[in-house]
Structure formats: C-alpha cells, structure tokens
C-alpha cells in the first residue's frame, strides 16, 4: 500500500490505527495455491494471527478455510460465515468441555494428547471423525518461543508413542481421518517441512482411513528487505512430489492441508502511529509514539524486527538514526537504530508486518484503548473495528464502594 493512502487513512480514522490490505492477502493466498497447484491442497487459515471477523469473511470469500484454537475463535469463524465443516479446532491441552462445545457445532476436532483421545473415544467412539496432532520431534521456528515440533515441546502427541496411539484407536474404534503437525513459526528452511512430512508419511501407514494430512503453518515472511523467506515454489515442487508418492503407496488420494497465519496476513498489515515526542538524549534521539507494546508486543516479546517508515516524510532521504519507543510506563522498544528522514513531532510512522499477531495480541495495559482497524480491498476502505472508549475498559468491572 502506498504512503499517501496510509497517510490519508491516518487522517480519516486517527491513530493509532491498524490497516490491512486485502489485496495483499489475496496475493498471498494465490501464491500458496500456485506453489501447490499439482496436488489437492486446502488452506486452513490459522486465525489466531488476525481474528477480525471481516478479515475472516474475506478469507472465506477467497475460498480459504479456517483453523481455530479456542471455542471463541470458532464462534468468530461461524459469525464470519464459515460452515462448521470448514472449521478445524486444533486443541492444545484444553479442557474436554471445549472439545465438546466445538463438536456440538459440528466442527472437526484435532487432539494433541492421549488423555483427550481416551475421553473422545469413551464419549463418541467412532461416531465422529478425529484428527491427531503429532509431535514429529523436528526442530523448526525462528526462535525457541515459537518452536513447537521439537522433542521438548508441549505440543502434539510424541511420535514415539505410536503404540499407545494405536491401542486407543483400536480400543475405541476411533475414526482417524487426519494427522497434523506444526513445527513452529518463522521457518525459512523448506527442508524442515520435508523432514516433518517424512515423519507423518511413515506414521500415516498405520492408519487405514485417512483423508487429510495437515502440515501446519510457519512459513517465514520477510520482515526487512532481503530477509530470507520460505521458498514456496521450491517447497511446493518437493513436497507435492513426496506427497504424491505417499498417496500412491497409501492407495488413496488424500488432501494436503496447510494452516498458515503469518504468511497470509503479516505483510498485509500496518500499524500507524503518531510521533508524540522527539527526545534528544545525549546517547541518541528517541521517537516516542502514541502506541507501544500494548498494541504490538512482538518487538518486546520476541525481539522481532519490524520495519518503520516515516510516511509524513515519504521520499525524503534518511538523515539520522533514531530509536523508536512506545508510550507505556515500562521499557517499550519498538525499533532500534533506524535511519529515517529528519522526523518531527506530529509525523505519522507506519510499522510494517503488523497484520499477524498484532491486534490479536494487543491488550488494554495501562488502561489504554486498543486501536481501530481498517481494511482496504479493491480500492474501497472499510472500518472493521471501532476505536475503544472508556466504556470498553469499564465493561465487566464491578465498583464496590467501601
Ligand atoms: N498452526 C498451529 C497449530 C499453530 O500453533 C500456529 C501458530 C500456526 C498454525 C500458524 O503459524 P504461522 O503460520 O503464523 O507462523 N505470536 C508469535 C507466533 C506464534 C505462533 C503460534 N502458533 C509471533 O508473533 O511470532
């Protein structure tokens, strides 16, 4: 999205503001489809990345289905118009009542532990299809906090427990229709996907009734120019070939599923904020914004790099290095040592790659409002979340006067 459009949006809707470019989401959907055009592939958007119901609605229009991790996400997906059979609940250590709730809406259930398999078997036997999340013991992901497939991870049923899994399947005659794995987020090396897939292929041979293999999400996107990303074309060629070999050996054509979050929405998003203060400290110049870790926690939580541009000074040469910080009463770094044009108070900065895990991880910390959200698609702009007000902060609070 160009800087003038962003600046106009900031003018219309105020800051801080999340902006999403629907056309970019569509482009990413098409890129993934093109890479796997040779196999029956379905995209199950990992909606934890961005659950705005209008983003979900756009995904649905684009023919994407959805992966949810809580009953609440399921309700948002239903609200956005997804049919229950387009929704998978990938549960991770949840109470069994959440599985029951999602099942009561007709959603496909994915369980990640033997105890849940046992409870599912006792209650439903073979009457409902079931997915199993497997821990393949493959290390993947940009940092340990977002790695999920390794041998010390809490996620999935360890593949070495194959005998226990099969015992439960036989005891309850479970109808296992799919196997699932997700090794982590920010995986740039396509080989990681292939290694995890090989684990799934060999385990899959022990199940007679599979329809789907879900290889999770985690594709790495570029956070700065020149960043290494997952080579989708190369992964598409290699994994599709291996998948076809597997289907032949298995004796049935399965569907290949992915559940990307970042890949679909990260680059579509911008967090727009205003420079409240330019602070010339002896050890460097700080730009203090009207946003912070309450709206975008990724820099503080993962040391994540987010590109920052001064859209009020677009086209002017970078003159100076700045540290960009938030307005929270807490250390709140957004970006360090960034070369920007000479920046003044009142300028609008755009923080890039804010479409995934931005708003969904935002909070009301410091009793501040969460931002409004705008979606731009095919030349139209839509307000898809109003800015919060004091009523939102007071909602559910109970005042006792003593
Ligand atoms: N499937 C499962 C089961 C997952 O747990 C996740 C993400 C995904 C798919 C999508 O992963 P993605 O394609 O977005 O990398 N808040 C962190 C990322 C946490 C990811 C958690 N699981 C961040 O901002 O980097």
PDB file of C-alpha atoms in Angstrom, residues 12-225:
ATOM      1  CA  UNK A  12      -9.530   9.910   8.292  1.00  0.00           C
ATOM      2  CA  UNK A  13      -9.508   7.456  11.160  1.00  0.00           C
ATOM      3  CA  UNK A  14      -6.870   8.843  13.520  1.00  0.00           C
ATOM      4  CA  UNK A  15      -4.003   6.999  15.147  1.00  0.00           C
ATOM      5  CA  UNK A  16      -3.023   4.515  16.451  1.00  0.00           C
ATOM      6  CA  UNK A  17      -4.628   2.570  13.628  1.00  0.00           C
ATOM      7  CA  UNK A  18      -4.254  -0.926  12.221  1.00  0.00           C
ATOM      8  CA  UNK A  19      -4.592  -1.020   8.442  1.00  0.00           C
ATOM      9  CA  UNK A  20      -4.853  -4.251   6.413  1.00  0.00           C
ATOM     10  CA  UNK A  21      -4.535  -4.551   2.675  1.00  0.00           C
ATOM     11  CA  UNK A  22      -6.983  -7.187   1.452  1.00  0.00           C
ATOM     12  CA  UNK A  23      -5.388  -7.328  -1.991  1.00  0.00           C
ATOM     13  CA  UNK A  24      -2.119  -8.421  -0.363  1.00  0.00           C
ATOM     14  CA  UNK A  25      -3.941 -11.211   1.465  1.00  0.00           C
ATOM     15  CA  UNK A  26      -5.443 -12.334  -1.841  1.00  0.00           C
ATOM     16  CA  UNK A  27      -1.988 -12.262  -3.456  1.00  0.00           C
ATOM     17  CA  UNK A  28      -0.571 -14.490  -0.705  1.00  0.00           C
ATOM     18  CA  UNK A  29      -3.464 -16.945  -0.990  1.00  0.00           C
ATOM     19  CA  UNK A  30      -2.827 -17.167  -4.732  1.00  0.00           C
ATOM     20  CA  UNK A  31       0.924 -17.597  -4.214  1.00  0.00           C
ATOM     21  CA  UNK A  32       0.383 -20.568  -1.906  1.00  0.00           C
ATOM     22  CA  UNK A  33      -2.173 -22.110  -4.254  1.00  0.00           C
ATOM     23  CA  UNK A  34       0.140 -21.717  -7.230  1.00  0.00           C
ATOM     24  CA  UNK A  35       3.004 -23.431  -5.372  1.00  0.00           C
ATOM     25  CA  UNK A  36       0.810 -26.477  -4.659  1.00  0.00           C
ATOM     26  CA  UNK A  37      -1.262 -26.452  -7.834  1.00  0.00           C
ATOM     27  CA  UNK A  38      -0.299 -30.061  -8.592  1.00  0.00           C
ATOM     28  CA  UNK A  39      -1.962 -31.599  -5.521  1.00  0.00           C
ATOM     29  CA  UNK A  40      -5.373 -31.281  -3.844  1.00  0.00           C
ATOM     30  CA  UNK A  41      -4.369 -28.644  -1.304  1.00  0.00           C
ATOM     31  CA  UNK A  42      -6.547 -26.754   1.162  1.00  0.00           C
ATOM     32  CA  UNK A  43      -5.618 -23.645   3.114  1.00  0.00           C
ATOM     33  CA  UNK A  44      -6.850 -23.586   6.698  1.00  0.00           C
ATOM     34  CA  UNK A  45      -6.039 -20.062   7.857  1.00  0.00           C
ATOM     35  CA  UNK A  46      -4.604 -20.094  11.409  1.00  0.00           C
ATOM     36  CA  UNK A  47      -6.854 -17.298  12.502  1.00  0.00           C
ATOM     37  CA  UNK A  48      -5.056 -16.637  15.782  1.00  0.00           C
ATOM     38  CA  UNK A  49      -2.870 -14.358  13.640  1.00  0.00           C
ATOM     39  CA  UNK A  50      -5.753 -11.986  12.976  1.00  0.00           C
ATOM     40  CA  UNK A  51      -9.303 -12.748  14.035  1.00  0.00           C
ATOM     41  CA  UNK A  52     -11.108  -9.649  12.893  1.00  0.00           C
ATOM     42  CA  UNK A  53     -14.361 -11.067  11.549  1.00  0.00           C
ATOM     43  CA  UNK A  54     -14.099  -9.038   8.353  1.00  0.00           C
ATOM     44  CA  UNK A  55     -10.629 -10.471   7.703  1.00  0.00           C
ATOM     45  CA  UNK A  56     -12.199 -13.898   8.292  1.00  0.00           C
ATOM     46  CA  UNK A  57     -15.012 -13.007   5.945  1.00  0.00           C
ATOM     47  CA  UNK A  58     -12.509 -12.011   3.246  1.00  0.00           C
ATOM     48  CA  UNK A  59     -10.682 -15.319   3.719  1.00  0.00           C
ATOM     49  CA  UNK A  60     -13.953 -17.177   3.273  1.00  0.00           C
ATOM     50  CA  UNK A  61     -14.697 -15.268   0.077  1.00  0.00           C
ATOM     51  CA  UNK A  62     -11.233 -16.206  -1.176  1.00  0.00           C
ATOM     52  CA  UNK A  63     -12.080 -19.884  -0.651  1.00  0.00           C
ATOM     53  CA  UNK A  64      -9.827 -20.297   2.367  1.00  0.00           C
ATOM     54  CA  UNK A  65     -10.999 -22.406   5.322  1.00  0.00           C
ATOM     55  CA  UNK A  66     -10.034 -21.909   8.938  1.00  0.00           C
ATOM     56  CA  UNK A  67      -8.134 -23.388  11.866  1.00  0.00           C
ATOM     57  CA  UNK A  68      -9.207 -22.261  15.343  1.00  0.00           C
ATOM     58  CA  UNK A  69      -7.596 -22.803  18.728  1.00  0.00           C
ATOM     59  CA  UNK A  70     -10.450 -21.911  21.068  1.00  0.00           C
ATOM     60  CA  UNK A  71     -14.260 -22.092  21.107  1.00  0.00           C
ATOM     61  CA  UNK A  72     -14.245 -18.288  20.925  1.00  0.00           C
ATOM     62  CA  UNK A  73     -12.275 -18.345  17.661  1.00  0.00           C
ATOM     63  CA  UNK A  74     -14.761 -20.950  16.419  1.00  0.00           C
ATOM     64  CA  UNK A  75     -17.661 -18.607  17.200  1.00  0.00           C
ATOM     65  CA  UNK A  76     -15.911 -15.774  15.354  1.00  0.00           C
ATOM     66  CA  UNK A  77     -15.420 -18.050  12.335  1.00  0.00           C
ATOM     67  CA  UNK A  78     -19.104 -19.072  12.421  1.00  0.00           C
ATOM     68  CA  UNK A  79     -20.076 -15.408  12.704  1.00  0.00           C
ATOM     69  CA  UNK A  80     -17.937 -14.652   9.639  1.00  0.00           C
ATOM     70  CA  UNK A  81     -19.996 -17.188   7.714  1.00  0.00           C
ATOM     71  CA  UNK A  82     -17.825 -20.302   7.685  1.00  0.00           C
ATOM     72  CA  UNK A  83     -19.739 -23.574   7.666  1.00  0.00           C
ATOM     73  CA  UNK A  84     -18.835 -25.858  10.609  1.00  0.00           C
ATOM     74  CA  UNK A  85     -17.235 -28.379   8.257  1.00  0.00           C
ATOM     75  CA  UNK A  86     -14.811 -25.673   7.077  1.00  0.00           C
ATOM     76  CA  UNK A  87     -13.501 -25.210  10.618  1.00  0.00           C
ATOM     77  CA  UNK A  88     -10.936 -27.335  12.470  1.00  0.00           C
ATOM     78  CA  UNK A  89     -10.406 -26.944  16.208  1.00  0.00           C
ATOM     79  CA  UNK A  90      -6.712 -27.583  16.852  1.00  0.00           C
ATOM     80  CA  UNK A  91      -6.837 -28.018  20.588  1.00  0.00           C
ATOM     81  CA  UNK A  92      -3.726 -27.805  22.689  1.00  0.00           C
ATOM     82  CA  UNK A  93      -4.108 -29.064  26.233  1.00  0.00           C
ATOM     83  CA  UNK A  94      -7.656 -27.702  26.515  1.00  0.00           C
ATOM     84  CA  UNK A  95     -10.379 -28.816  28.910  1.00  0.00           C
ATOM     85  CA  UNK A  96     -12.528 -31.549  27.367  1.00  0.00           C
ATOM     86  CA  UNK A  97     -15.608 -29.331  27.633  1.00  0.00           C
ATOM     87  CA  UNK A  98     -14.095 -27.082  24.922  1.00  0.00           C
ATOM     88  CA  UNK A  99     -13.821 -30.079  22.624  1.00  0.00           C
ATOM     89  CA  UNK A 100     -17.439 -30.975  23.393  1.00  0.00           C
ATOM     90  CA  UNK A 101     -18.558 -27.424  22.712  1.00  0.00           C
ATOM     91  CA  UNK A 102     -16.831 -27.255  19.327  1.00  0.00           C
ATOM     92  CA  UNK A 103     -18.047 -30.726  18.438  1.00  0.00           C
ATOM     93  CA  UNK A 104     -21.615 -29.728  19.255  1.00  0.00           C
ATOM     94  CA  UNK A 105     -21.334 -27.162  16.446  1.00  0.00           C
ATOM     95  CA  UNK A 106     -20.135 -29.821  14.008  1.00  0.00           C
ATOM     96  CA  UNK A 107     -16.525 -28.649  13.844  1.00  0.00           C
ATOM     97  CA  UNK A 108     -13.700 -31.096  13.119  1.00  0.00           C
ATOM     98  CA  UNK A 109     -11.611 -31.822  16.219  1.00  0.00           C
ATOM     99  CA  UNK A 110      -7.839 -32.166  16.372  1.00  0.00           C
ATOM    100  CA  UNK A 111      -6.498 -33.517  19.701  1.00  0.00           C
ATOM    101  CA  UNK A 112      -2.954 -33.334  20.972  1.00  0.00           C
ATOM    102  CA  UNK A 113      -2.808 -35.789  23.847  1.00  0.00           C
ATOM    103  CA  UNK A 114      -3.623 -39.397  24.704  1.00  0.00           C
ATOM    104  CA  UNK A 115      -5.951 -38.428  27.529  1.00  0.00           C
ATOM    105  CA  UNK A 116      -8.172 -36.430  25.160  1.00  0.00           C
ATOM    106  CA  UNK A 117      -8.159 -39.379  22.730  1.00  0.00           C
ATOM    107  CA  UNK A 118      -9.349 -41.630  25.549  1.00  0.00           C
ATOM    108  CA  UNK A 119     -12.138 -39.234  26.593  1.00  0.00           C
ATOM    109  CA  UNK A 120     -13.156 -38.734  22.975  1.00  0.00           C
ATOM    110  CA  UNK A 121     -13.282 -42.500  22.467  1.00  0.00           C
ATOM    111  CA  UNK A 122     -15.364 -43.079  25.613  1.00  0.00           C
ATOM    112  CA  UNK A 123     -17.903 -40.441  24.662  1.00  0.00           C
ATOM    113  CA  UNK A 124     -18.082 -40.607  20.881  1.00  0.00           C
ATOM    114  CA  UNK A 125     -16.385 -43.859  19.795  1.00  0.00           C
ATOM    115  CA  UNK A 126     -16.280 -43.962  16.013  1.00  0.00           C
ATOM    116  CA  UNK A 127     -19.329 -41.706  15.595  1.00  0.00           C
ATOM    117  CA  UNK A 128     -17.274 -38.551  14.914  1.00  0.00           C
ATOM    118  CA  UNK A 129     -14.150 -38.107  12.801  1.00  0.00           C
ATOM    119  CA  UNK A 130     -10.969 -37.160  14.622  1.00  0.00           C
ATOM    120  CA  UNK A 131      -7.624 -35.554  13.775  1.00  0.00           C
ATOM    121  CA  UNK A 132      -4.451 -36.268  15.723  1.00  0.00           C
ATOM    122  CA  UNK A 133      -1.750 -33.677  16.270  1.00  0.00           C
ATOM    123  CA  UNK A 134       1.612 -35.425  16.210  1.00  0.00           C
ATOM    124  CA  UNK A 135       4.857 -34.069  17.616  1.00  0.00           C
ATOM    125  CA  UNK A 136       7.358 -35.087  14.937  1.00  0.00           C
ATOM    126  CA  UNK A 137      10.447 -34.202  17.025  1.00  0.00           C
ATOM    127  CA  UNK A 138      11.689 -31.905  14.299  1.00  0.00           C
ATOM    128  CA  UNK A 139      13.146 -28.569  15.322  1.00  0.00           C
ATOM    129  CA  UNK A 140      11.668 -25.641  13.395  1.00  0.00           C
ATOM    130  CA  UNK A 141      10.962 -21.974  14.016  1.00  0.00           C
ATOM    131  CA  UNK A 142      12.666 -18.616  14.227  1.00  0.00           C
ATOM    132  CA  UNK A 143      13.270 -18.744  17.977  1.00  0.00           C
ATOM    133  CA  UNK A 144      12.606 -21.130  20.847  1.00  0.00           C
ATOM    134  CA  UNK A 145       9.452 -19.295  21.941  1.00  0.00           C
ATOM    135  CA  UNK A 146       7.797 -20.075  18.620  1.00  0.00           C
ATOM    136  CA  UNK A 147       9.202 -23.609  18.067  1.00  0.00           C
ATOM    137  CA  UNK A 148       6.631 -26.322  18.622  1.00  0.00           C
ATOM    138  CA  UNK A 149       7.717 -29.554  16.927  1.00  0.00           C
ATOM    139  CA  UNK A 150      10.883 -30.388  18.877  1.00  0.00           C
ATOM    140  CA  UNK A 151      11.371 -33.180  21.405  1.00  0.00           C
ATOM    141  CA  UNK A 152      10.887 -30.944  24.454  1.00  0.00           C
ATOM    142  CA  UNK A 153       7.779 -29.205  23.205  1.00  0.00           C
ATOM    143  CA  UNK A 154       4.406 -29.463  24.944  1.00  0.00           C
ATOM    144  CA  UNK A 155       2.625 -29.628  21.591  1.00  0.00           C
ATOM    145  CA  UNK A 156       1.264 -32.768  19.969  1.00  0.00           C
ATOM    146  CA  UNK A 157       1.441 -36.460  20.778  1.00  0.00           C
ATOM    147  CA  UNK A 158       5.094 -37.557  20.605  1.00  0.00           C
ATOM    148  CA  UNK A 159       5.531 -39.752  17.549  1.00  0.00           C
ATOM    149  CA  UNK A 160       7.391 -42.324  19.655  1.00  0.00           C
ATOM    150  CA  UNK A 161       4.075 -43.026  21.434  1.00  0.00           C
ATOM    151  CA  UNK A 162       2.768 -44.666  18.288  1.00  0.00           C
ATOM    152  CA  UNK A 163       1.889 -47.930  20.064  1.00  0.00           C
ATOM    153  CA  UNK A 164      -0.200 -46.117  22.701  1.00  0.00           C
ATOM    154  CA  UNK A 165      -1.937 -44.129  19.971  1.00  0.00           C
ATOM    155  CA  UNK A 166      -2.816 -47.263  18.023  1.00  0.00           C
ATOM    156  CA  UNK A 167      -4.050 -49.065  21.145  1.00  0.00           C
ATOM    157  CA  UNK A 168      -6.537 -46.241  21.792  1.00  0.00           C
ATOM    158  CA  UNK A 169      -7.595 -46.160  18.146  1.00  0.00           C
ATOM    159  CA  UNK A 170      -8.338 -49.907  18.293  1.00  0.00           C
ATOM    160  CA  UNK A 171      -9.950 -49.880  21.738  1.00  0.00           C
ATOM    161  CA  UNK A 172     -12.496 -47.210  20.763  1.00  0.00           C
ATOM    162  CA  UNK A 173     -12.578 -47.882  17.040  1.00  0.00           C
ATOM    163  CA  UNK A 174     -11.642 -44.211  16.523  1.00  0.00           C
ATOM    164  CA  UNK A 175     -12.243 -42.802  13.070  1.00  0.00           C
ATOM    165  CA  UNK A 176      -8.916 -41.042  12.491  1.00  0.00           C
ATOM    166  CA  UNK A 177      -9.366 -39.018   9.303  1.00  0.00           C
ATOM    167  CA  UNK A 178      -6.280 -36.866   9.506  1.00  0.00           C
ATOM    168  CA  UNK A 179      -2.848 -36.396  11.007  1.00  0.00           C
ATOM    169  CA  UNK A 180      -1.491 -32.967  11.812  1.00  0.00           C
ATOM    170  CA  UNK A 181       1.835 -31.424  12.702  1.00  0.00           C
ATOM    171  CA  UNK A 182       3.066 -27.862  13.174  1.00  0.00           C
ATOM    172  CA  UNK A 183       6.773 -27.466  13.866  1.00  0.00           C
ATOM    173  CA  UNK A 184       6.917 -23.734  14.562  1.00  0.00           C
ATOM    174  CA  UNK A 185       6.662 -20.207  13.217  1.00  0.00           C
ATOM    175  CA  UNK A 186       9.144 -18.271  11.003  1.00  0.00           C
ATOM    176  CA  UNK A 187      10.528 -21.457   9.403  1.00  0.00           C
ATOM    177  CA  UNK A 188      12.641 -20.326   6.492  1.00  0.00           C
ATOM    178  CA  UNK A 189      14.155 -23.686   5.611  1.00  0.00           C
ATOM    179  CA  UNK A 190      11.823 -25.747   3.394  1.00  0.00           C
ATOM    180  CA  UNK A 191      13.776 -28.861   4.420  1.00  0.00           C
ATOM    181  CA  UNK A 192      12.207 -28.600   7.889  1.00  0.00           C
ATOM    182  CA  UNK A 193       8.764 -29.124   6.346  1.00  0.00           C
ATOM    183  CA  UNK A 194      10.022 -32.069   4.315  1.00  0.00           C
ATOM    184  CA  UNK A 195      11.626 -33.741   7.354  1.00  0.00           C
ATOM    185  CA  UNK A 196       8.435 -33.336   9.390  1.00  0.00           C
ATOM    186  CA  UNK A 197       6.389 -34.601   6.427  1.00  0.00           C
ATOM    187  CA  UNK A 198       8.508 -37.752   6.224  1.00  0.00           C
ATOM    188  CA  UNK A 199       7.693 -38.486   9.870  1.00  0.00           C
ATOM    189  CA  UNK A 200       3.997 -38.092   9.072  1.00  0.00           C
ATOM    190  CA  UNK A 201       4.179 -40.242   5.939  1.00  0.00           C
ATOM    191  CA  UNK A 202       5.713 -43.126   7.807  1.00  0.00           C
ATOM    192  CA  UNK A 203       3.258 -42.867  10.730  1.00  0.00           C
ATOM    193  CA  UNK A 204       0.287 -42.484   8.364  1.00  0.00           C
ATOM    194  CA  UNK A 205       0.807 -46.008   7.033  1.00  0.00           C
ATOM    195  CA  UNK A 206      -0.524 -47.355  10.345  1.00  0.00           C
ATOM    196  CA  UNK A 207      -3.929 -45.673   9.845  1.00  0.00           C
ATOM    197  CA  UNK A 208      -6.375 -47.132   7.357  1.00  0.00           C
ATOM    198  CA  UNK A 209      -8.937 -44.376   6.964  1.00  0.00           C
ATOM    199  CA  UNK A 210      -7.004 -41.130   6.465  1.00  0.00           C
ATOM    200  CA  UNK A 211      -8.388 -38.373   4.234  1.00  0.00           C
ATOM    201  CA  UNK A 212      -6.121 -35.462   5.133  1.00  0.00           C
ATOM    202  CA  UNK A 213      -2.549 -34.686   6.135  1.00  0.00           C
ATOM    203  CA  UNK A 214      -2.094 -31.252   7.695  1.00  0.00           C
ATOM    204  CA  UNK A 215       1.447 -29.850   7.648  1.00  0.00           C
ATOM    205  CA  UNK A 216       0.654 -26.809   9.802  1.00  0.00           C
ATOM    206  CA  UNK A 217       1.799 -23.257   9.181  1.00  0.00           C
ATOM    207  CA  UNK A 218       5.003 -21.419   9.970  1.00  0.00           C
ATOM    208  CA  UNK A 219       6.185 -20.131   6.593  1.00  0.00           C
ATOM    209  CA  UNK A 220       8.715 -17.366   7.092  1.00  0.00           C
ATOM    210  CA  UNK A 221       7.888 -13.958   5.687  1.00  0.00           C
ATOM    211  CA  UNK A 222      10.247 -11.023   5.098  1.00  0.00           C
ATOM    212  CA  UNK A 223      10.417  -8.548   7.960  1.00  0.00           C
ATOM    213  CA  UNK A 224      13.074  -6.467   6.256  1.00  0.00           C
ATOM    214  CA  UNK A 225      14.307  -6.090   2.738  1.00  0.00           C
TER     215      UNK A 225
END
